[in-house]
Short mmCIF file of C-alpha atoms and ligand atoms in Angstrom, two decimals:
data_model
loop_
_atom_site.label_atom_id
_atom_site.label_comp_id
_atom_site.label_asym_id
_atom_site.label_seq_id
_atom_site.Cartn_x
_atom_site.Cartn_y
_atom_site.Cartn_z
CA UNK T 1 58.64 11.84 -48.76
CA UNK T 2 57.95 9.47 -51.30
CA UNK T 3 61.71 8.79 -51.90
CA UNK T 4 61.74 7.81 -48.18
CA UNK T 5 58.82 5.25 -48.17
CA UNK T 6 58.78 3.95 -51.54
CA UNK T 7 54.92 4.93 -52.53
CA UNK T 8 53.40 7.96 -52.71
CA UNK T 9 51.19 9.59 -50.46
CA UNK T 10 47.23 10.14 -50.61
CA UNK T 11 46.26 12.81 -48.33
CA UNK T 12 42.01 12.92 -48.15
CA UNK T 13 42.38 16.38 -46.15
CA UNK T 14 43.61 19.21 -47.96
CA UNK T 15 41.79 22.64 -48.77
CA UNK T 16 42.04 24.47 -52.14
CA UNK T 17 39.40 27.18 -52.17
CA UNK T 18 38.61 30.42 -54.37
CA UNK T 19 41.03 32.77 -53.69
CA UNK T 20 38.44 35.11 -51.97
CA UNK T 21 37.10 32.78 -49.35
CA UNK T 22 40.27 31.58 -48.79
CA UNK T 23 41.85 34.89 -47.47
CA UNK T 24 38.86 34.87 -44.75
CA UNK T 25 39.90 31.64 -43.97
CA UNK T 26 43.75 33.04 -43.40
CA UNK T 27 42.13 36.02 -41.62
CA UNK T 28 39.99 33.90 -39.29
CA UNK T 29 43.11 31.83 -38.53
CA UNK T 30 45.33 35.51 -37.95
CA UNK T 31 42.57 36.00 -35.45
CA UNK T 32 43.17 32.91 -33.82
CA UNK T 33 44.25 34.00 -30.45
CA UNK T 34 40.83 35.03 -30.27
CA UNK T 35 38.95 32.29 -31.38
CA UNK T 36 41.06 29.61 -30.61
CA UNK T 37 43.23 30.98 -27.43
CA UNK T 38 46.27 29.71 -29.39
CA UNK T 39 48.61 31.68 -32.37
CA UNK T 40 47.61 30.06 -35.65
CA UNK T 41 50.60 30.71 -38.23
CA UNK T 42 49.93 29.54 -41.77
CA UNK T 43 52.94 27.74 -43.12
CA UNK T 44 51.90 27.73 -46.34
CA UNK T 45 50.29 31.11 -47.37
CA UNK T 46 51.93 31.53 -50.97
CA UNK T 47 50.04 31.53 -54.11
CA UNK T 48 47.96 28.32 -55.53
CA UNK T 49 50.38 27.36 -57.79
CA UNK T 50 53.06 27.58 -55.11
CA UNK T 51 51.11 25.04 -53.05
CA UNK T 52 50.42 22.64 -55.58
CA UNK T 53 54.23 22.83 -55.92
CA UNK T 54 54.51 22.04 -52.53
CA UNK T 55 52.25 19.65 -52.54
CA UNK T 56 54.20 17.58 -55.20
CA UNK T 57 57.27 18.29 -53.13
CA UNK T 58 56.24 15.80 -50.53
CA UNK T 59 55.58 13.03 -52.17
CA UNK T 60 51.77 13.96 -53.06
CA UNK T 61 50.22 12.55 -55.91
CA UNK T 62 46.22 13.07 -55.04
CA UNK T 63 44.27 14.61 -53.13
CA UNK T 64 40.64 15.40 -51.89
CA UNK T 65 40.66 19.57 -52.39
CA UNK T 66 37.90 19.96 -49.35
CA UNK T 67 35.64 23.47 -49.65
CA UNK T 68 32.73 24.27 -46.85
CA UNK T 69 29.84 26.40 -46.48
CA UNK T 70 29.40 28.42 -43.03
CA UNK T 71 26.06 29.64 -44.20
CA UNK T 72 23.27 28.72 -46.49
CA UNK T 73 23.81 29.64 -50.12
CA UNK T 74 27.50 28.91 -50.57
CA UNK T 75 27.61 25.23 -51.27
CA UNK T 76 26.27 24.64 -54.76
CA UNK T 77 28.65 27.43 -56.14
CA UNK T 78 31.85 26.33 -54.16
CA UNK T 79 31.03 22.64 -55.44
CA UNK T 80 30.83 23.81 -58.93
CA UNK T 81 33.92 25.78 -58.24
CA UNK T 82 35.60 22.69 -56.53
CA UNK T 83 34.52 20.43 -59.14
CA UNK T 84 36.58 22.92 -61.72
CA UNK T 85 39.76 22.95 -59.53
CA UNK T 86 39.56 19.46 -59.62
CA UNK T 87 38.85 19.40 -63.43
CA UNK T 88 41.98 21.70 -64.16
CA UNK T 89 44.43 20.11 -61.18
CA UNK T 90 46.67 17.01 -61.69
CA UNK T 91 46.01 15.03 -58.63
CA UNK T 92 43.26 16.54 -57.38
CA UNK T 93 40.16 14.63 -56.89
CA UNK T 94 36.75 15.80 -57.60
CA UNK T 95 34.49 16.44 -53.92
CA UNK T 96 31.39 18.54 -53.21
CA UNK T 97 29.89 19.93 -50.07
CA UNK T 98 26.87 20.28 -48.54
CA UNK T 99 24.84 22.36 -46.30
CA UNK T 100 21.33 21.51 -44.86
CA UNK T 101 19.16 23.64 -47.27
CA UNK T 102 16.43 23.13 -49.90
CA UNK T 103 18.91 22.41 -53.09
CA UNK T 104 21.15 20.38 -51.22
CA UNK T 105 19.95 16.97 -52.84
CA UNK T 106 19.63 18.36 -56.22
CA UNK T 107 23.09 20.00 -56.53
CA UNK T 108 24.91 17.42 -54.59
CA UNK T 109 23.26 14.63 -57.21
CA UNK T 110 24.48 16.88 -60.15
CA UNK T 111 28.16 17.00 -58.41
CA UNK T 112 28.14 12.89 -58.19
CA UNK T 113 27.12 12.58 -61.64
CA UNK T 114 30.01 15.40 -62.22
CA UNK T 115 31.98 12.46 -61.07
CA UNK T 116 32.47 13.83 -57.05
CA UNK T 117 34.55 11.46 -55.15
CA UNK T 118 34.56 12.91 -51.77
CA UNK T 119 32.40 15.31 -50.03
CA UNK T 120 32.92 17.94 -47.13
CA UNK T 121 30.83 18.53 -44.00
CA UNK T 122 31.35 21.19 -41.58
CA UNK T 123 29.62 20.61 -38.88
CA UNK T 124 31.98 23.35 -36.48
CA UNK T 125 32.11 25.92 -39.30
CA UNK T 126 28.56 25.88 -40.64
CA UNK T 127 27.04 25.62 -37.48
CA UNK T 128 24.12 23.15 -38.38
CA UNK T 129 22.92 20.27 -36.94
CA UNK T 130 24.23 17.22 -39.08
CA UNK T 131 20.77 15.53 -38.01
CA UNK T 132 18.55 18.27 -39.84
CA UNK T 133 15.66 16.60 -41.85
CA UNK T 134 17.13 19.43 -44.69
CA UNK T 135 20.40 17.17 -44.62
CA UNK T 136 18.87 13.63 -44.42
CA UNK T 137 18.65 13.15 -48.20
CA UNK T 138 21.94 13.96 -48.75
CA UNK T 139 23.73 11.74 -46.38
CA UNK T 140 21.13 8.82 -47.91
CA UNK T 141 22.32 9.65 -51.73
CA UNK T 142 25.84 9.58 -50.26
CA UNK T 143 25.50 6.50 -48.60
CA UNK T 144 23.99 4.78 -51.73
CA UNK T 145 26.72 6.14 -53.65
CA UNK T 146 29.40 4.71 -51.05
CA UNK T 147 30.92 8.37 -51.66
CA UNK T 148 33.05 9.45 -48.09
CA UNK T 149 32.12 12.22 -46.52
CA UNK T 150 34.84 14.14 -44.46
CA UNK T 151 32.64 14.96 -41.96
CA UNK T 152 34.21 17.81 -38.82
CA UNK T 153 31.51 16.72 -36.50
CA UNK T 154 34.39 16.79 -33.26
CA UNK T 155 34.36 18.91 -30.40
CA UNK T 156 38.20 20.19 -31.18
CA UNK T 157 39.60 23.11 -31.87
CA UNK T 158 36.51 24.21 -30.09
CA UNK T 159 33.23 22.54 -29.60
CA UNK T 160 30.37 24.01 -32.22
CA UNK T 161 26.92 24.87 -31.77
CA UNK T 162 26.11 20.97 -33.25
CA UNK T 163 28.96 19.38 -32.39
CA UNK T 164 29.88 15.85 -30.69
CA UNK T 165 30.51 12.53 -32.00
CA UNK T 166 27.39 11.52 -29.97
CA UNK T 167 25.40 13.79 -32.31
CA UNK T 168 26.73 12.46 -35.59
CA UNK T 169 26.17 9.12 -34.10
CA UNK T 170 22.51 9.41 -34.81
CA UNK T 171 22.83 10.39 -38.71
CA UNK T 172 24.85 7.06 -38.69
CA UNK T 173 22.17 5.35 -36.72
CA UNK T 174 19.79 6.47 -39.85
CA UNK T 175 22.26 5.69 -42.63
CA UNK T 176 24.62 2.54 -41.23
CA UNK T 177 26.18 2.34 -44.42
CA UNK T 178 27.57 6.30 -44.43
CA UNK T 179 31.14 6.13 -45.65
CA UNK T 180 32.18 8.72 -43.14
CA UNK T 181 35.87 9.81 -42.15
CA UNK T 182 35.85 11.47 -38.93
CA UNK T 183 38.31 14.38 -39.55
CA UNK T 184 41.01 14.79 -37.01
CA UNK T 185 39.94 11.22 -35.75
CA UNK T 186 37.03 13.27 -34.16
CA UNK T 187 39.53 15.40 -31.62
CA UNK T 188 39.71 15.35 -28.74
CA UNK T 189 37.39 12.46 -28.33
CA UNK T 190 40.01 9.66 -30.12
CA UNK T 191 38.71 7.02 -28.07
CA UNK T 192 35.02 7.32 -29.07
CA UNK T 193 35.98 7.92 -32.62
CA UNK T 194 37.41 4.29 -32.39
CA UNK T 195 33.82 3.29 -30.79
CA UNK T 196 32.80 4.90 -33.81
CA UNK T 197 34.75 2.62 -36.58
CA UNK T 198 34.26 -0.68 -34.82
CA UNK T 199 30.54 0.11 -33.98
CA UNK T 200 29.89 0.85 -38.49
CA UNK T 201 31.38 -0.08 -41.28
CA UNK T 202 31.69 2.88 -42.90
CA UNK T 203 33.67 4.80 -40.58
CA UNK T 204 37.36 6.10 -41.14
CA UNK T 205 39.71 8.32 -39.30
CA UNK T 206 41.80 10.98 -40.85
CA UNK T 207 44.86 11.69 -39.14
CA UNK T 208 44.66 15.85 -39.86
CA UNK T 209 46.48 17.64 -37.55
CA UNK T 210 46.81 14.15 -34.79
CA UNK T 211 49.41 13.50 -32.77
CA UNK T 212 51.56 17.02 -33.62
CA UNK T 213 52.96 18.45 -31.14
CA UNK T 214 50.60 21.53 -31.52
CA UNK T 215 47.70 19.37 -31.03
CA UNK T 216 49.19 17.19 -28.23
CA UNK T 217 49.37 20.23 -25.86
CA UNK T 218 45.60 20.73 -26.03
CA UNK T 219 43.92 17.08 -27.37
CA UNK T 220 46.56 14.89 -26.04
CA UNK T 221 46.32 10.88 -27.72
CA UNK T 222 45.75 8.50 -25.65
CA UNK T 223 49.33 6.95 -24.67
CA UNK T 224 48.06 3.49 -25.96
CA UNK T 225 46.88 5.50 -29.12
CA UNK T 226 49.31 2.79 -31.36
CA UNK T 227 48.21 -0.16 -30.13
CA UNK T 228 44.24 0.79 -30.05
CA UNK T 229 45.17 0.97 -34.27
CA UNK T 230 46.13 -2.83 -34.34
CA UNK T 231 42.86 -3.49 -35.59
CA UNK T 232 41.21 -0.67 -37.19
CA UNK T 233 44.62 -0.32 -39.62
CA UNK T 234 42.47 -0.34 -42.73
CA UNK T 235 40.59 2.69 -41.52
CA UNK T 236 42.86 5.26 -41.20
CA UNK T 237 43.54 7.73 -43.43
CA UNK T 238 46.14 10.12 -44.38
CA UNK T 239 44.78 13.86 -43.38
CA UNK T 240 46.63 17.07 -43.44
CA UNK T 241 44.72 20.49 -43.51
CA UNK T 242 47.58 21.45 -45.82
CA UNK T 243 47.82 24.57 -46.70
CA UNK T 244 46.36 25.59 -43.24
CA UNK T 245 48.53 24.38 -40.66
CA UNK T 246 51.02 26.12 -38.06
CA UNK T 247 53.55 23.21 -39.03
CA UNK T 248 55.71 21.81 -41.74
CA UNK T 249 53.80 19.42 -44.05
CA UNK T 250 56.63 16.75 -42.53
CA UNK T 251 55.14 17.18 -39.23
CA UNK T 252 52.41 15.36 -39.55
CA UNK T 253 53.97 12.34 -41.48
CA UNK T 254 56.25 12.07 -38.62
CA UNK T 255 53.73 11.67 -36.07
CA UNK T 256 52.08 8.76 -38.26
CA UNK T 257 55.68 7.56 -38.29
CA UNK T 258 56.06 7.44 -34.55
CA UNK T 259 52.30 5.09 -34.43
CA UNK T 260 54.11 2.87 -37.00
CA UNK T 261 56.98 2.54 -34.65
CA UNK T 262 55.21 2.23 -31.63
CA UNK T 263 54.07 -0.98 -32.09
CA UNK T 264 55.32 -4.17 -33.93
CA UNK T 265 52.17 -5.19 -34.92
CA UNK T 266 51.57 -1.49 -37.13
CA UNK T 267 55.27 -0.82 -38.52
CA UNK T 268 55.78 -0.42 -42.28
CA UNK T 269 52.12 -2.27 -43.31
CA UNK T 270 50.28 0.06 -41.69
CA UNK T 271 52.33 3.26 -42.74
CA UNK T 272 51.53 2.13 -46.44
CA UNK T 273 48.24 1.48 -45.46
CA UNK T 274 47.37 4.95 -43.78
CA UNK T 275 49.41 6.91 -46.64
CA UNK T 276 48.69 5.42 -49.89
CA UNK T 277 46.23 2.53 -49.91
CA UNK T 278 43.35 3.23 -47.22
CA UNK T 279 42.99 6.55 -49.02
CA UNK T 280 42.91 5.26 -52.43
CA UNK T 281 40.40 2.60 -51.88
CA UNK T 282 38.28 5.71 -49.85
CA UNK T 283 39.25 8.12 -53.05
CA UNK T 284 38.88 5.00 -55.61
CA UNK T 285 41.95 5.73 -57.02
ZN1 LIG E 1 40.22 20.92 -42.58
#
């Protein structure tokens, strides 16, 4: 990949996890019929090593490793265990997570001064409401920081118990400053994730899993998706879900490709921008 564009890539969406939590991740995704109504084949179930291989095989040279809580409890240690990875892993950048819960202040203030550079929030997956008063400091000491938070707060693959951009709206409302990428450019509600970026600041886009062809059969884009980037370009990011998607890594780099194309106002500009120097400035590379 990075022999093709001349820069290498910067992907703010990728999930390294302890090996434990990570096979009830694969198992939850093996179920996915179920949950999701769709088959859910991991492409890249193989050992760590073998995926920070892989990684490096396409042109990757950092990334955000992203680990979530789905109930209270789980955060501090899976930051501490993040913050290792990260400590041990060329490339990888240091993040944290969070999870609305007495501590969450104290350890995610410990992971900053740790030297976190990016911090996950799973709205679908932990189930809470990104507007709990538990939560408010956190998002505050984030936004003070300027630290991004990938924050799932979208109704795709399946709307959550606390989720719509509408919701996450408000926490923005409270903290205007909030460096926050809306993952998977808030699927399937593109358009108001645009309302989003042009309405604060601090909003991004990542580009996980947008515009594949396994997402375009359920969340379609928009067909003027290209040319509703024009001017937003420096607020997309590159996204993946690597290891955990039913795709080639390529897949996703092609659909950026085809935005690029799409109009003559994006073209090669923007592809650097949205894979190497939008997420570096977001990473501080
Ligand atoms: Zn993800």
């Amino acid at each position: 990949m990075s022999a093709g564009h001349g820069f290498d890539l910067v992907d703010v969406h990728v999930h390294f996890m302890p090996s434990r939590v990570l096979e009830k991740v694969w198992a939850y995704f093996d179920a996915a019929t179920e949950h999701y109504g769709v088959e859910w084949p991991i492409q890249y179930r193989t050992p760590e090593a073998e995926r920070l291989a892989a990684l490096r095989s396409f042109g990757v040279a950092a990334f955000a490793p992203l680990v979530y809580p789905h109930k209270p409890g789980m955060a501090e240690w899976l930051t501490s265990w993040v913050l290792d990875f990260a400590a041990r892993t060329p490339g990888a950048v240091p993040t944290a997570t969070v999870y609305p819960e007495a501590g969450v202040a104290g350890y995610l203030s410990d992971a900053l001064s740790r030297g976190a550079r990016c911090v996950k929030a799973h709205v679908q997956v932990g189930a809470y409401d990104p507007r709990d008063d538990l939560l408010d400091p956190a998002w505050g000491l984030l936004a003070e920081a300027g630290v991004p938070a990938v924050v799932h707060c979208g109704d795709g693959p399946i709307p959550g118990k606390h989720t719509g951009l509408g919701v996450f709206e408000e926490v923005l409302k409270r903290h205007p400053r909030l460096v926050a990428v809306l993952a998977h450019a808030g699927m399937p509600d593109y358009v108001e994730a645009l309302d989003l970026v042009r309405r604060y600041e601090g909003v991004h886009l990542d580009t996980t899993m947008v515009g594949v062809p396994f997402s375009e059969t359920r969340s379609p884009l928009p067909s003027d998706w290209a040319s509703r980037l024009v001017d937003v370009a420096d607020r997309v990011v590159l996204g993946s879900d690597f290891p955990n998607i039913p795709y080639e890594y390529g897949v996703q780099i092609a659909a950026i490709e085809s935005w690029a194309a799409a109009d003559e106002r994006l073209g090669d500009p923007f592809l650097r921008a949205v894979l190497h120097d939008n997420p570096s400035r977001l990473l501080g590379l």
